[in-house]
CSV table of C-alpha atoms in Angstrom, one decimal:
chain,number,residue,atom,x,y,z
A,3,MET,CA,221.6,-136.8,187.9
A,4,ALA,CA,221.3,-133.1,186.7
A,5,THR,CA,224.0,-131.1,184.6
A,6,THR,CA,224.4,-127.6,184.3
A,7,SER,CA,226.4,-125.5,181.3
A,8,ALA,CA,226.7,-121.9,180.5
A,9,VAL,CA,226.1,-121.3,177.0
A,10,GLY,CA,225.6,-118.1,174.9
A,11,GLY,CA,225.0,-116.6,178.8
A,12,ALA,CA,222.2,-118.3,179.5
A,13,VAL,CA,221.9,-121.1,182.0
A,14,VAL,CA,221.4,-125.0,181.2
A,15,ALA,CA,219.6,-127.2,183.6
A,16,GLY,CA,218.6,-130.8,182.9
A,17,GLY,CA,218.4,-130.4,179.6
A,18,LEU,CA,216.3,-127.1,180.2
A,19,PHE,CA,216.8,-123.4,178.7
A,20,ALA,CA,216.4,-121.2,181.2
A,21,GLY,CA,215.7,-117.6,180.4
A,22,ALA,CA,214.1,-118.2,177.3
A,23,PRO,CA,211.2,-116.1,177.6
A,24,PHE,CA,213.5,-113.2,178.8
A,25,ALA,CA,216.1,-113.5,176.0
A,26,ALA,CA,213.0,-113.2,173.4
A,27,GLU,CA,211.7,-110.3,174.9
A,28,GLU,CA,214.7,-108.5,175.6
A,29,ALA,CA,215.7,-109.6,171.6
A,30,ALA,CA,212.4,-108.4,170.8
A,31,ALA,CA,212.6,-104.8,172.4
A,32,ALA,CA,216.4,-104.3,170.6
A,33,VAL,CA,214.8,-105.4,167.1
A,34,THR,CA,212.0,-101.7,168.2
A,35,ALA,CA,215.1,-99.7,169.8
A,36,ASP,CA,217.1,-100.4,166.8
A,37,ALA,CA,214.4,-100.3,164.4
A,38,PRO,CA,214.7,-96.7,162.9
A,39,PRO,CA,211.9,-94.4,163.1
A,40,SER,CA,209.4,-94.3,160.2
A,41,GLY,CA,206.5,-91.5,159.6
A,42,ARG,CA,204.2,-91.1,157.1
A,43,LEU,CA,204.4,-88.6,153.9
A,44,SER,CA,201.6,-87.4,152.1
A,45,LEU,CA,203.1,-85.0,148.8
A,46,THR,CA,202.0,-84.1,145.3
A,47,VAL,CA,204.7,-85.4,142.7
A,48,ASN,CA,203.9,-84.0,139.0
A,49,GLY,CA,200.4,-83.3,139.3
A,50,GLU,CA,199.7,-86.9,141.1
A,51,ARG,CA,199.2,-87.0,145.2
A,52,HIS,CA,201.3,-89.8,146.8
A,53,THR,CA,201.0,-90.8,150.3
A,54,ALA,CA,203.4,-92.9,151.9
A,55,GLU,CA,205.1,-94.8,154.6
A,56,ILE,CA,208.8,-93.9,155.1
A,57,ASP,CA,211.8,-94.6,156.9
A,58,ASN,CA,212.9,-90.8,158.2
A,59,ARG,CA,216.3,-91.1,157.1
A,60,THR,CA,215.0,-91.7,153.2
A,61,SER,CA,216.0,-88.7,151.0
A,62,LEU,CA,213.6,-87.3,148.5
A,63,LEU,CA,215.7,-88.9,145.2
A,64,ASP,CA,215.5,-92.4,147.0
A,65,LEU,CA,211.3,-92.1,147.8
A,66,LEU,CA,211.2,-91.1,144.1
A,67,ARG,CA,212.8,-93.6,142.6
A,68,GLU,CA,212.1,-96.8,144.9
A,69,GLN,CA,208.5,-96.1,146.0
A,70,PHE,CA,207.4,-93.9,143.3
A,71,GLY,CA,209.0,-95.7,140.2
A,72,LEU,CA,210.3,-92.3,139.0
A,73,PRO,CA,214.0,-92.9,137.0
A,74,GLY,CA,215.2,-89.7,138.0
A,75,LYS,CA,219.4,-89.6,137.9
A,76,LYS,CA,221.3,-90.9,141.1
A,77,GLY,CA,224.6,-89.3,140.1
A,78,CYS,CA,227.4,-88.6,143.2
A,79,ASN,CA,224.6,-89.2,146.2
A,80,ALA,CA,226.3,-86.5,147.9
A,81,GLY,CA,224.9,-83.0,146.6
A,82,ALA,CA,228.2,-82.4,144.1
A,83,CYS,CA,226.5,-82.6,140.8
A,84,GLY,CA,222.7,-81.9,140.4
A,85,ALA,CA,221.9,-85.0,138.5
A,86,CYS,CA,218.9,-85.6,141.0
A,87,THR,CA,217.7,-81.8,140.8
A,88,VAL,CA,213.9,-81.5,140.9
A,89,LEU,CA,212.1,-78.6,142.2
A,90,VAL,CA,210.2,-78.8,145.2
A,91,ASP,CA,207.6,-76.0,145.7
A,92,GLY,CA,208.6,-74.1,142.9
A,93,ARG,CA,212.5,-73.9,144.1
A,94,ARG,CA,215.4,-76.4,143.1
A,95,VAL,CA,216.7,-78.5,145.5
A,96,ASN,CA,219.5,-81.5,145.1
A,97,SER,CA,217.1,-84.4,146.5
A,98,CYS,CA,220.0,-86.3,147.2
A,99,LEU,CA,220.3,-83.9,150.4
A,100,THR,CA,216.6,-83.9,150.8
A,101,LEU,CA,215.3,-85.3,153.6
A,102,ALA,CA,211.8,-86.6,152.1
A,103,VAL,CA,210.4,-87.0,155.5
A,104,ARG,CA,210.2,-82.8,155.9
A,105,LEU,CA,208.2,-82.4,152.8
A,106,ASP,CA,204.8,-83.9,153.9
A,107,GLY,CA,202.2,-81.6,152.0
A,108,ALA,CA,204.9,-80.4,149.1
A,109,GLU,CA,204.3,-80.4,146.0
A,110,VAL,CA,207.4,-82.0,143.6
A,111,THR,CA,208.1,-81.8,139.6
A,112,THR,CA,210.5,-83.7,138.5
A,113,ILE,CA,211.6,-84.2,134.8
A,114,GLU,CA,209.2,-86.6,134.0
A,115,GLY,CA,206.8,-84.0,134.9
A,116,LEU,CA,207.7,-81.2,132.8
A,117,ALA,CA,206.0,-82.3,129.3
A,118,ASP,CA,202.4,-82.3,129.1
A,119,GLY,CA,201.6,-84.9,127.3
A,120,ASP,CA,203.8,-85.4,124.0
A,121,GLU,CA,204.2,-81.9,124.0
A,122,LEU,CA,208.0,-80.7,125.5
A,123,HIS,CA,208.5,-78.1,127.9
A,124,PRO,CA,209.7,-75.1,126.3
A,125,LEU,CA,213.5,-75.4,128.0
A,126,GLN,CA,213.0,-79.3,126.9
A,127,ARG,CA,212.4,-78.2,123.4
A,128,ALA,CA,215.4,-75.6,123.7
A,129,PHE,CA,217.9,-78.0,124.6
A,130,VAL,CA,217.2,-80.1,121.5
A,131,GLU,CA,217.3,-77.2,119.3
A,132,GLN,CA,220.5,-75.9,121.1
A,133,ASP,CA,222.0,-79.6,121.0
A,134,ALA,CA,222.8,-78.6,124.8
A,135,PHE,CA,223.3,-82.2,126.0
A,136,GLN,CA,226.0,-85.2,124.5
A,137,CYS,CA,225.7,-87.9,126.7
A,138,GLY,CA,222.4,-87.4,128.6
A,139,PHE,CA,223.7,-88.0,132.5
A,140,CYS,CA,223.1,-84.0,133.7
A,141,THR,CA,220.5,-83.6,131.2
A,142,PRO,CA,217.5,-84.1,133.7
A,143,GLY,CA,219.4,-81.9,136.4
A,144,GLN,CA,220.4,-79.6,134.3
A,145,ILE,CA,216.8,-79.0,132.5
A,146,MET,CA,215.2,-78.6,136.3
A,147,SER,CA,217.9,-76.7,137.8
A,148,GLY,CA,217.3,-74.5,134.0
A,149,VAL,CA,213.7,-74.0,135.1
A,150,GLY,CA,214.4,-73.1,138.2
A,151,CYS,CA,216.8,-70.4,137.4
A,152,ILE,CA,214.0,-69.4,135.1
A,153,GLU,CA,211.4,-69.3,137.6
A,154,GLU,CA,213.4,-67.4,140.2
A,155,GLY,CA,214.4,-64.7,137.4
A,156,HIS,CA,218.0,-65.8,137.5
A,157,THR,CA,218.6,-65.0,133.9
A,158,GLY,CA,219.3,-61.6,133.2
A,159,SER,CA,223.1,-62.2,131.7
A,160,HIS,CA,224.8,-64.8,130.7
A,161,GLU,CA,227.5,-64.7,133.3
A,162,GLU,CA,224.3,-64.5,135.6
A,163,ILE,CA,222.6,-68.3,133.9
A,164,ARG,CA,226.0,-69.9,134.2
A,165,GLU,CA,226.4,-68.7,138.1
A,166,TRP,CA,222.8,-69.6,139.2
A,167,MET,CA,223.8,-73.4,137.5
A,168,SER,CA,226.8,-73.1,138.5
A,169,GLY,CA,226.0,-76.4,140.7
A,170,ASN,CA,225.2,-78.8,137.8
A,171,ILE,CA,227.7,-80.3,136.5
A,172,CYS,CA,228.2,-82.1,132.8
A,173,ARG,CA,231.0,-83.9,132.1
A,174,CYS,CA,230.5,-83.5,128.2
A,175,GLY,CA,231.3,-79.6,128.7
A,176,CYS,CA,228.2,-78.5,127.0
A,177,TYR,CA,227.8,-75.4,129.2
A,178,VAL,CA,227.6,-73.1,126.6
A,179,LYS,CA,224.5,-74.8,125.0
A,180,ILE,CA,223.0,-74.7,128.3
A,181,VAL,CA,222.8,-71.6,129.0
A,182,ARG,CA,222.3,-70.8,125.3
A,183,ALA,CA,219.1,-73.0,126.0
A,184,VAL,CA,218.1,-71.4,129.0
A,185,GLU,CA,218.0,-68.0,127.4
A,186,GLN,CA,216.3,-69.0,124.7
A,187,THR,CA,213.4,-70.3,126.8
A,188,ALA,CA,213.8,-67.4,129.4
A,189,ARG,CA,213.3,-64.7,126.4
A,190,GLY,CA,210.6,-67.3,125.1
A,191,LYS,CA,211.9,-67.3,121.7
């Protein structure tokens, strides 16, 4: 005597599971269809060429931290604080808002790539000399934004520096000293 039962949408007849091959094919197709699109990316980070296979939704910040092992800051992850600022082809960007897949072939500079061995970048040195940080949380983004500000030529006055650095938030309120450090570096002092 054969028994028939409905189990999870498949029919079981006589103890045999009918429809298993179809269910397996359907499940495999669903996994493939649900898999996020991925791509291959090649870029230069701090002078070193990297190639990676990434999920197309990966931010530059996550790529730098999770695949390339760079410990840059992850602040708000919404583009509001500037802690994750890096330079892409010489222009500053919030790496948390930048899709890595769009940067194929780009040159990226992070805070880890500014110093030349033990020789600090002039702005890093100016931050120390001006005591332009307290807790240090915003410092990498402030320095990277400051380098971009200098390279873009936005250092004509205190007001101009403040305006062009306004996307970088300092919880400790070191803005006066940060502006002095950027100005000092821009003037070559």
